[in-house]
Amino acid sequence: MKKTIVLFLSGWILVSSLFADSTPLPHRWVYVSKSLHRDRDVDDIRAIVQTSAEHGINGILLSAGFDRLDLQPEHYFERLEQVKSLCRQKGIELIPLLFSVGYGGSVLGHDKNLAAGLLVQGARYRVEEGKVTLIPNPQTRIENGDFERFNGNTMIGYNFHDQPGAISFVDTDTRAQGFASLRMENFQADPYGHGRIMQEISVQPHRCYRITFQVKTENLQPVGRFRFQALAGERSLAPLNLSVPATTDWQTVTVGFNSLEYKQVRLYFGVWGGESGRFWLDDIQLEEVGLLNVLRRPGAPLTLRNEKTGEIYQEGIDYENIRDVQLNFQFDHEPPVIHLTPDSHIADGDVLQVDYYHGMAIHNGQVTVCMSEPKLYEIWDKQIALIKQRLDPDTYFLSMDEIRCGGACQACQQRNLSMAEILGDCITRQCEIIEKYDPGSQVLIWSDMLDPNHNAHDDYYLVTGDFSGSWNYIPKDLIIACWYYGKRKESTAHFDQLGYPVFAAAYYEDDTLENPKGWLDVLKSVKKPFGIMYTTWQNKYEKLAEFGDLVSQQEAGIKNYFRNP
């Protein structure tokens, strides 16, 4: 009888150890981003590994160019081996971050033409004396872009500018050209700190436009608040971050946008949330541009046809091959020129219409790649084979966040799938590639593109289509890494109800550690809590030790459904 009681108590203790409130989360990671192109990168990781080992962190999510392993030099692999050895010595799991679509720089290193494309349809060109030149629509123009016409402090031709005579002023002493500019200051006179000017213009749908303007600043605070916006309804056609210093002499800013399906666009220039300082604006110019950042891949065809007869001309026969040799997804260079061949069927006087797709950078240079182009998966297949060979991880992390463009090109359109389905298919194929080389491994993924409380919706940046319902098309054994702190309850509940294990990407430079505490609290109600991560985008690891102590020693009240690595 005593033996039976002892066995019962032993079993009860074992079960209690798995489900006790004092059990910490099984996976406690830290995010690290290093190129491994410098010895200093290894030194930095060594310090992070040491701190992690001393404070209960048992995994490192490493972003280190794993989408371009076949392009890395040999010294990269020597450093990767050092990092692998460091983690092994300290008993810390090393997890590669890979397969990025939204931030496609690594894939674009293989082929820039794999960028997601925006449609330009029916751009008109005229042939004169063998030269082919763009015919811009005369109705698309900026009125009074040189700020030479005004009435008092009110600029003529603009729909509005903030508080003429209080915030915005005509300035005939400081200007980039002509005899006047627009100056803005006293931003605190507006309850939101605005200092903006706006003009609504008529555009042709599915055309590409470039805007240049002159700006001068003086002690403008906060830094980085000067912006340009092109809005159609509430949709931003130019989600860009400008690099305008707090104080600078006149400098030229070049931006651009695709009109998508819209006919009217509101152009804004100025400051949102300004506190102090001033800026001047002058010489705004707008032009339609053709073939700028043109993409050349099977799913983004270029078509050149006769506007009158509809005849489609052949590249290499009627006109020379078209490439943007400066393809950089910015608007700061001249587009390629159409050159006719000696035996071209195109004649002087012909008006041509050109359809094509172009890439475009978002924010600070973010470029999305096309999820429907087969070459993408060939590149990824090669990387997983190399990762298995060089790293042999137990866990992989899909970097599938913030996919801000896509769906417009022929490769996407001909599939007759929603963007939710295209995304789900892409993620499924990524998992299949991993399973092919590394059967049975764990796979995590960022949550935002699969979360209706976050980015899984319609009208998302420059995307053509709707991401709603994307969570219905992904593998059921994924582990979801939630990172939207403000919606942590809604997001974790969404994935918890679908049966997915939940991982929390915490910290985000919150030195009070209230962020991870908030995540720990919400994970208590999750059926399958996988873990938590110290997530820094600014390489701030000063709080890592404190974070590690918090998540590994605190009685988090979280049941342990997973084995510790």
GROMACS .gro file of C-alpha atoms in nm, residues 40-351:
model
  312
   40ARG     CA    1   3.304   4.230  -3.462
   41ASP     CA    2   2.972   4.060  -3.542
   42VAL     CA    3   3.096   3.741  -3.379
   43ASP     CA    4   3.226   3.936  -3.080
   44ASP     CA    5   2.887   4.100  -3.034
   45ILE     CA    6   2.708   3.767  -3.057
   46ARG     CA    7   2.952   3.614  -2.808
   47ALA     CA    8   2.852   3.875  -2.550
   48ILE     CA    9   2.482   3.814  -2.618
   49VAL     CA   10   2.529   3.437  -2.587
   50GLN     CA   11   2.712   3.478  -2.255
   51THR     CA   12   2.442   3.704  -2.110
   52SER     CA   13   2.173   3.472  -2.238
   53ALA     CA   14   2.329   3.165  -2.082
   54GLU     CA   15   2.363   3.341  -1.746
   55HIS     CA   16   2.004   3.465  -1.738
   56GLY     CA   17   1.785   3.187  -1.865
   57ILE     CA   18   1.766   3.270  -2.236
   58ASN     CA   19   1.782   2.944  -2.431
   59GLY     CA   20   1.753   3.046  -2.797
   60ILE     CA   21   1.884   3.302  -3.045
   61LEU     CA   22   1.676   3.396  -3.349
   62LEU     CA   23   1.948   3.500  -3.593
   63SER     CA   24   1.892   3.723  -3.894
   64ALA     CA   25   2.210   3.690  -4.098
   65GLY     CA   26   2.130   3.681  -4.468
   66PHE     CA   27   2.005   3.322  -4.478
   67ASP     CA   28   1.806   3.397  -4.797
   68ARG     CA   29   2.132   3.442  -4.986
   69LEU     CA   30   2.365   3.177  -4.851
   70ASP     CA   31   2.473   3.081  -5.201
   71LEU     CA   32   2.601   3.437  -5.251
   72GLN     CA   33   2.795   3.461  -4.925
   73PRO     CA   34   3.179   3.467  -4.922
   74GLU     CA   35   3.375   3.198  -4.745
   75HIS     CA   36   3.459   3.420  -4.447
   76TYR     CA   37   3.085   3.442  -4.374
   77PHE     CA   38   3.066   3.065  -4.322
   78GLU     CA   39   3.373   3.070  -4.101
   79ARG     CA   40   3.199   3.321  -3.874
   80LEU     CA   41   2.871   3.129  -3.889
   81GLU     CA   42   3.057   2.821  -3.767
   82GLN     CA   43   3.200   3.024  -3.478
   83VAL     CA   44   2.852   3.143  -3.381
   84LYS     CA   45   2.718   2.789  -3.405
   85SER     CA   46   2.998   2.666  -3.176
   86LEU     CA   47   2.936   2.945  -2.923
   87CYS     CA   48   2.567   2.854  -2.898
   88ARG     CA   49   2.639   2.482  -2.873
   89GLN     CA   50   2.888   2.537  -2.589
   90LYS     CA   51   2.629   2.732  -2.388
   91GLY     CA   52   2.335   2.506  -2.468
   92ILE     CA   53   2.152   2.776  -2.664
   93GLU     CA   54   1.943   2.689  -2.968
   94LEU     CA   55   2.028   2.877  -3.289
   95ILE     CA   56   1.725   2.952  -3.507
   96PRO     CA   57   1.764   3.098  -3.859
   97LEU     CA   58   1.531   3.376  -3.976
   98LEU     CA   59   1.463   3.335  -4.346
   99PHE     CA   60   1.222   3.347  -4.643
  100SER     CA   61   1.141   3.717  -4.640
  101VAL     CA   62   0.889   3.844  -4.896
  102GLY     CA   63   0.807   4.188  -4.755
  103TYR     CA   64   1.175   4.279  -4.718
  104GLY     CA   65   1.304   4.113  -5.030
  105GLY     CA   66   1.659   4.245  -5.042
  106SER     CA   67   1.823   3.902  -5.020
  107VAL     CA   68   1.612   3.757  -5.302
  108LEU     CA   69   1.665   4.071  -5.508
  109GLY     CA   70   2.037   4.008  -5.468
  110HIS     CA   71   1.978   3.711  -5.696
  111ASP     CA   72   1.749   3.894  -5.940
  112LYS     CA   73   1.606   4.245  -5.895
  113ASN     CA   74   1.332   4.164  -6.143
  114LEU     CA   75   1.166   3.939  -5.885
  115ALA     CA   76   1.025   4.250  -5.717
  116ALA     CA   77   0.648   4.280  -5.694
  117GLY     CA   78   0.521   4.493  -5.980
  118LEU     CA   79   0.273   4.778  -6.014
  119LEU     CA   80   0.086   4.800  -6.343
  120VAL     CA   81   0.133   5.084  -6.590
  121GLN     CA   82  -0.128   5.053  -6.863
  122GLY     CA   83  -0.151   5.243  -7.189
  123ALA     CA   84   0.140   5.483  -7.142
  124ARG     CA   85   0.143   5.678  -7.471
  125TYR     CA   86   0.450   5.736  -7.686
  126ARG     CA   87   0.494   5.915  -8.020
  127VAL     CA   88   0.747   5.826  -8.290
  128GLU     CA   89   0.913   6.123  -8.459
  129GLU     CA   90   1.220   6.093  -8.681
  130GLY     CA   91   1.288   5.751  -8.539
  131LYS     CA   92   1.281   5.871  -8.177
  132VAL     CA   93   1.019   5.744  -7.933
  133THR     CA   94   0.909   5.992  -7.666
  134LEU     CA   95   0.646   5.982  -7.393
  135ILE     CA   96   0.325   6.182  -7.444
  136PRO     CA   97   0.221   6.309  -7.100
  137ASN     CA   98  -0.142   6.390  -7.028
  138PRO     CA   99  -0.171   6.772  -7.024
  139GLN     CA  100  -0.444   6.757  -6.759
  140THR     CA  101  -0.203   6.615  -6.502
  141ARG     CA  102  -0.008   6.912  -6.370
  142ILE     CA  103   0.077   7.114  -6.061
  143GLU     CA  104  -0.068   7.463  -6.056
  144ASN     CA  105   0.153   7.737  -5.915
  145GLY     CA  106   0.429   7.495  -5.824
  146ASP     CA  107   0.677   7.783  -5.822
  147PHE     CA  108   0.469   7.976  -5.562
  148GLU     CA  109   0.481   8.292  -5.769
  149ARG     CA  110   0.107   8.362  -5.746
  150PHE     CA  111  -0.046   8.452  -5.414
  151ASN     CA  112  -0.294   8.676  -5.240
  152GLY     CA  113  -0.150   8.803  -4.915
  153ASN     CA  114  -0.015   8.488  -4.749
  154THR     CA  115  -0.251   8.260  -4.940
  155MET     CA  116  -0.108   8.061  -5.230
  156ILE     CA  117  -0.329   8.047  -5.538
  157GLY     CA  118  -0.414   7.710  -5.693
  158TYR     CA  119  -0.392   7.500  -5.377
  159ASN     CA  120  -0.687   7.339  -5.202
  160PHE     CA  121  -0.552   7.452  -4.867
  161HIS     CA  122  -0.248   7.528  -4.659
  162ASP     CA  123  -0.248   7.551  -4.284
  163GLN     CA  124  -0.340   7.891  -4.137
  164PRO     CA  125  -0.203   8.150  -4.384
  165GLY     CA  126  -0.048   8.435  -4.188
  166ALA     CA  127  -0.016   8.227  -3.870
  167ILE     CA  128   0.162   7.908  -3.980
  168SER     CA  129   0.221   7.953  -4.354
  169PHE     CA  130   0.370   8.264  -4.512
  170VAL     CA  131   0.476   8.391  -4.851
  171ASP     CA  132   0.850   8.458  -4.836
  172THR     CA  133   1.010   8.681  -5.100
  173ASP     CA  134   1.348   8.695  -4.923
  174THR     CA  135   1.428   8.324  -4.905
  175ARG     CA  136   1.355   8.116  -5.214
  176ALA     CA  137   1.512   7.846  -5.433
  177GLN     CA  138   1.417   8.020  -5.759
  178GLY     CA  139   1.190   8.298  -5.884
  179PHE     CA  140   1.086   8.565  -5.638
  180ALA     CA  141   0.882   8.377  -5.374
  181SER     CA  142   0.860   8.056  -5.170
  182LEU     CA  143   0.626   7.920  -4.905
  183ARG     CA  144   0.755   7.930  -4.545
  184MET     CA  145   0.594   7.742  -4.257
  185GLU     CA  146   0.657   7.783  -3.884
  186ASN     CA  147   0.467   7.824  -3.553
  187PHE     CA  148   0.338   7.465  -3.581
  188GLN     CA  149   0.205   7.475  -3.226
  189ALA     CA  150  -0.064   7.717  -3.346
  190ASP     CA  151  -0.230   7.403  -3.482
  191PRO     CA  152  -0.360   7.155  -3.221
  192TYR     CA  153  -0.191   6.870  -3.409
  193GLY     CA  154   0.130   7.050  -3.497
  194HIS     CA  155   0.046   7.056  -3.868
  195GLY     CA  156   0.215   7.272  -4.128
  196ARG     CA  157   0.104   7.142  -4.469
  197ILE     CA  158  -0.001   7.246  -4.816
  198MET     CA  159  -0.220   7.034  -5.044
  199GLN     CA  160  -0.326   7.033  -5.407
  200GLU     CA  161  -0.561   6.782  -5.567
  201ILE     CA  162  -0.465   6.679  -5.920
  202SER     CA  163  -0.624   6.475  -6.198
  203VAL     CA  164  -0.431   6.165  -6.305
  204GLN     CA  165  -0.470   5.879  -6.547
  205PRO     CA  166  -0.529   5.541  -6.378
  206HIS     CA  167  -0.236   5.300  -6.379
  207ARG     CA  168   0.031   5.553  -6.466
  208CYS     CA  169   0.362   5.640  -6.302
  209TYR     CA  170   0.440   5.995  -6.184
  210ARG     CA  171   0.750   6.165  -6.051
  211ILE     CA  172   0.755   6.475  -5.832
  212THR     CA  173   1.053   6.693  -5.747
  213PHE     CA  174   1.056   6.989  -5.510
  214GLN     CA  175   1.298   7.211  -5.321
  215VAL     CA  176   1.295   7.221  -4.942
  216LYS     CA  177   1.501   7.417  -4.688
  217THR     CA  178   1.485   7.366  -4.311
  218GLU     CA  179   1.598   7.547  -3.999
  219ASN     CA  180   1.599   7.372  -3.658
  220LEU     CA  181   1.296   7.166  -3.759
  221GLN     CA  182   1.182   6.950  -3.469
  222PRO     CA  183   1.111   6.666  -3.424
  223VAL     CA  184   1.359   6.540  -3.680
  224GLY     CA  185   1.206   6.341  -3.964
  225ARG     CA  186   0.859   6.495  -3.951
  226PHE     CA  187   0.878   6.659  -4.294
  227ARG     CA  188   0.680   6.437  -4.527
  228PHE     CA  189   0.525   6.401  -4.870
  229GLN     CA  190   0.197   6.219  -4.920
  230ALA     CA  191  -0.005   6.119  -5.225
  231LEU     CA  192  -0.352   6.014  -5.112
  232ALA     CA  193  -0.642   5.869  -5.310
  233GLY     CA  194  -0.933   5.856  -5.070
  234GLU     CA  195  -0.764   5.736  -4.753
  235ARG     CA  196  -0.512   5.523  -4.938
  236SER     CA  197  -0.147   5.627  -4.952
  237LEU     CA  198   0.008   5.586  -5.296
  238ALA     CA  199   0.352   5.699  -5.183
  239PRO     CA  200   0.431   5.546  -4.841
  240LEU     CA  201   0.779   5.695  -4.822
  241ASN     CA  202   1.009   5.821  -4.549
  242LEU     CA  203   1.207   6.130  -4.649
  243SER     CA  204   1.559   6.206  -4.531
  244VAL     CA  205   1.529   6.578  -4.473
  245PRO     CA  206   1.769   6.704  -4.200
  246ALA     CA  207   1.655   6.935  -3.922
  247THR     CA  208   1.866   7.213  -4.074
  248THR     CA  209   1.966   7.216  -4.438
  249ASP     CA  210   2.007   7.460  -4.722
  250TRP     CA  211   1.791   7.410  -5.028
  251GLN     CA  212   1.790   7.048  -5.136
  252THR     CA  213   1.603   6.865  -5.409
  253VAL     CA  214   1.365   6.588  -5.304
  254THR     CA  215   1.250   6.335  -5.564
  255VAL     CA  216   0.951   6.108  -5.501
  256GLY     CA  217   0.693   5.927  -5.709
  257PHE     CA  218   0.383   5.714  -5.714
  258ASN     CA  219   0.166   5.486  -5.924
  259SER     CA  220  -0.192   5.610  -5.957
  260LEU     CA  221  -0.332   5.254  -5.935
  261GLU     CA  222  -0.701   5.267  -6.034
  262TYR     CA  223  -0.754   5.628  -5.924
  263LYS     CA  224  -0.830   5.945  -6.122
  264GLN     CA  225  -0.784   6.201  -5.844
  265VAL     CA  226  -0.488   6.227  -5.609
  266ARG     CA  227  -0.423   6.472  -5.324
  267LEU     CA  228  -0.059   6.579  -5.290
  268TYR     CA  229   0.053   6.693  -4.946
  269PHE     CA  230   0.386   6.856  -4.854
  270GLY     CA  231   0.482   6.956  -4.503
  271VAL     CA  232   0.497   6.865  -4.136
  272TRP     CA  233   0.270   6.655  -3.920
  273GLY     CA  234   0.328   6.683  -3.546
  274GLY     CA  235   0.577   6.967  -3.570
  275GLU     CA  236   0.699   7.134  -3.252
  276SER     CA  237   0.947   7.401  -3.353
  277GLY     CA  238   1.167   7.538  -3.628
  278ARG     CA  239   1.064   7.622  -3.982
  279PHE     CA  240   1.087   7.508  -4.341
  280TRP     CA  241   1.058   7.658  -4.688
  281LEU     CA  242   0.905   7.492  -4.994
  282ASP     CA  243   0.961   7.588  -5.357
  283ASP     CA  244   0.963   7.472  -5.719
  284ILE     CA  245   0.727   7.172  -5.713
  285GLN     CA  246   0.733   6.990  -6.045
  286LEU     CA  247   0.525   6.693  -6.160
  287GLU     CA  248   0.583   6.470  -6.461
  288GLU     CA  249   0.455   6.141  -6.594
  289VAL     CA  250   0.737   5.891  -6.643
  290GLY     CA  251   0.738   5.575  -6.849
  291LEU     CA  252   0.941   5.254  -6.803
  292LEU     CA  253   1.108   5.379  -6.486
  293ASN     CA  254   1.210   5.075  -6.275
  294VAL     CA  255   1.054   4.847  -6.536
  295LEU     CA  256   1.057   4.479  -6.435
  296ARG     CA  257   1.150   4.206  -6.681
  297ARG     CA  258   1.037   3.862  -6.573
  298PRO     CA  259   0.789   3.610  -6.716
  299GLY     CA  260   0.507   3.717  -6.486
  300ALA     CA  261   0.555   4.089  -6.559
  301PRO     CA  262   0.541   4.114  -6.939
  302LEU     CA  263   0.599   4.432  -7.139
  303THR     CA  264   0.364   4.497  -7.434
  304LEU     CA  265   0.414   4.765  -7.699
  305ARG     CA  266   0.129   4.812  -7.948
  306ASN     CA  267   0.007   5.054  -8.214
  307GLU     CA  268  -0.263   5.275  -8.064
  308LYS     CA  269  -0.455   5.299  -8.393
  309THR     CA  270  -0.430   4.945  -8.534
  310GLY     CA  271  -0.373   4.743  -8.216
  311GLU     CA  272  -0.073   4.566  -8.372
  312ILE     CA  273   0.160   4.429  -8.106
  313TYR     CA  274   0.527   4.480  -8.181
  314GLN     CA  275   0.801   4.231  -8.102
  315GLU     CA  276   1.089   4.306  -7.871
  316GLY     CA  277   1.420   4.237  -8.042
  317ILE     CA  278   1.257   4.264  -8.385
  318ASP     CA  279   1.072   4.596  -8.387
  319TYR     CA  280   1.248   4.754  -8.091
  320GLU     CA  281   1.558   4.675  -7.891
  321ASN     CA  282   1.544   4.496  -7.558
  322ILE     CA  283   1.428   4.723  -7.278
  323ARG     CA  284   1.605   4.721  -6.941
  324ASP     CA  285   1.638   4.974  -6.663
  325VAL     CA  286   2.011   4.941  -6.601
  326GLN     CA  287   1.975   5.157  -6.288
  327LEU     CA  288   1.686   4.956  -6.146
  328ASN     CA  289   1.682   5.067  -5.783
  329PHE     CA  290   1.308   5.112  -5.714
  330GLN     CA  291   1.356   5.485  -5.656
  331PHE     CA  292   1.254   5.780  -5.875
  332ASP     CA  293   1.597   5.941  -5.885
  333HIS     CA  294   1.714   5.833  -6.231
  334GLU     CA  295   1.602   5.854  -6.590
  335PRO     CA  296   1.397   5.571  -6.739
  336PRO     CA  297   1.518   5.359  -7.032
  337VAL     CA  298   1.455   5.486  -7.384
  338ILE     CA  299   1.274   5.283  -7.651
  339HIS     CA  300   1.510   5.231  -7.944
  340LEU     CA  301   1.371   5.107  -8.275
  341THR     CA  302   1.557   4.841  -8.473
  342PRO     CA  303   1.669   4.909  -8.831
  343ASP     CA  304   1.399   4.677  -8.970
  344SER     CA  305   1.121   4.790  -8.732
  345HIS     CA  306   0.759   4.784  -8.845
  346ILE     CA  307   0.703   5.096  -8.635
  347ALA     CA  308   0.685   5.407  -8.851
  348ASP     CA  309   0.723   5.779  -8.795
  349GLY     CA  310   0.401   5.933  -8.677
  350ASP     CA  311   0.283   5.618  -8.502
  351VAL     CA  312   0.143   5.654  -8.152
   0.00000   0.00000   0.00000
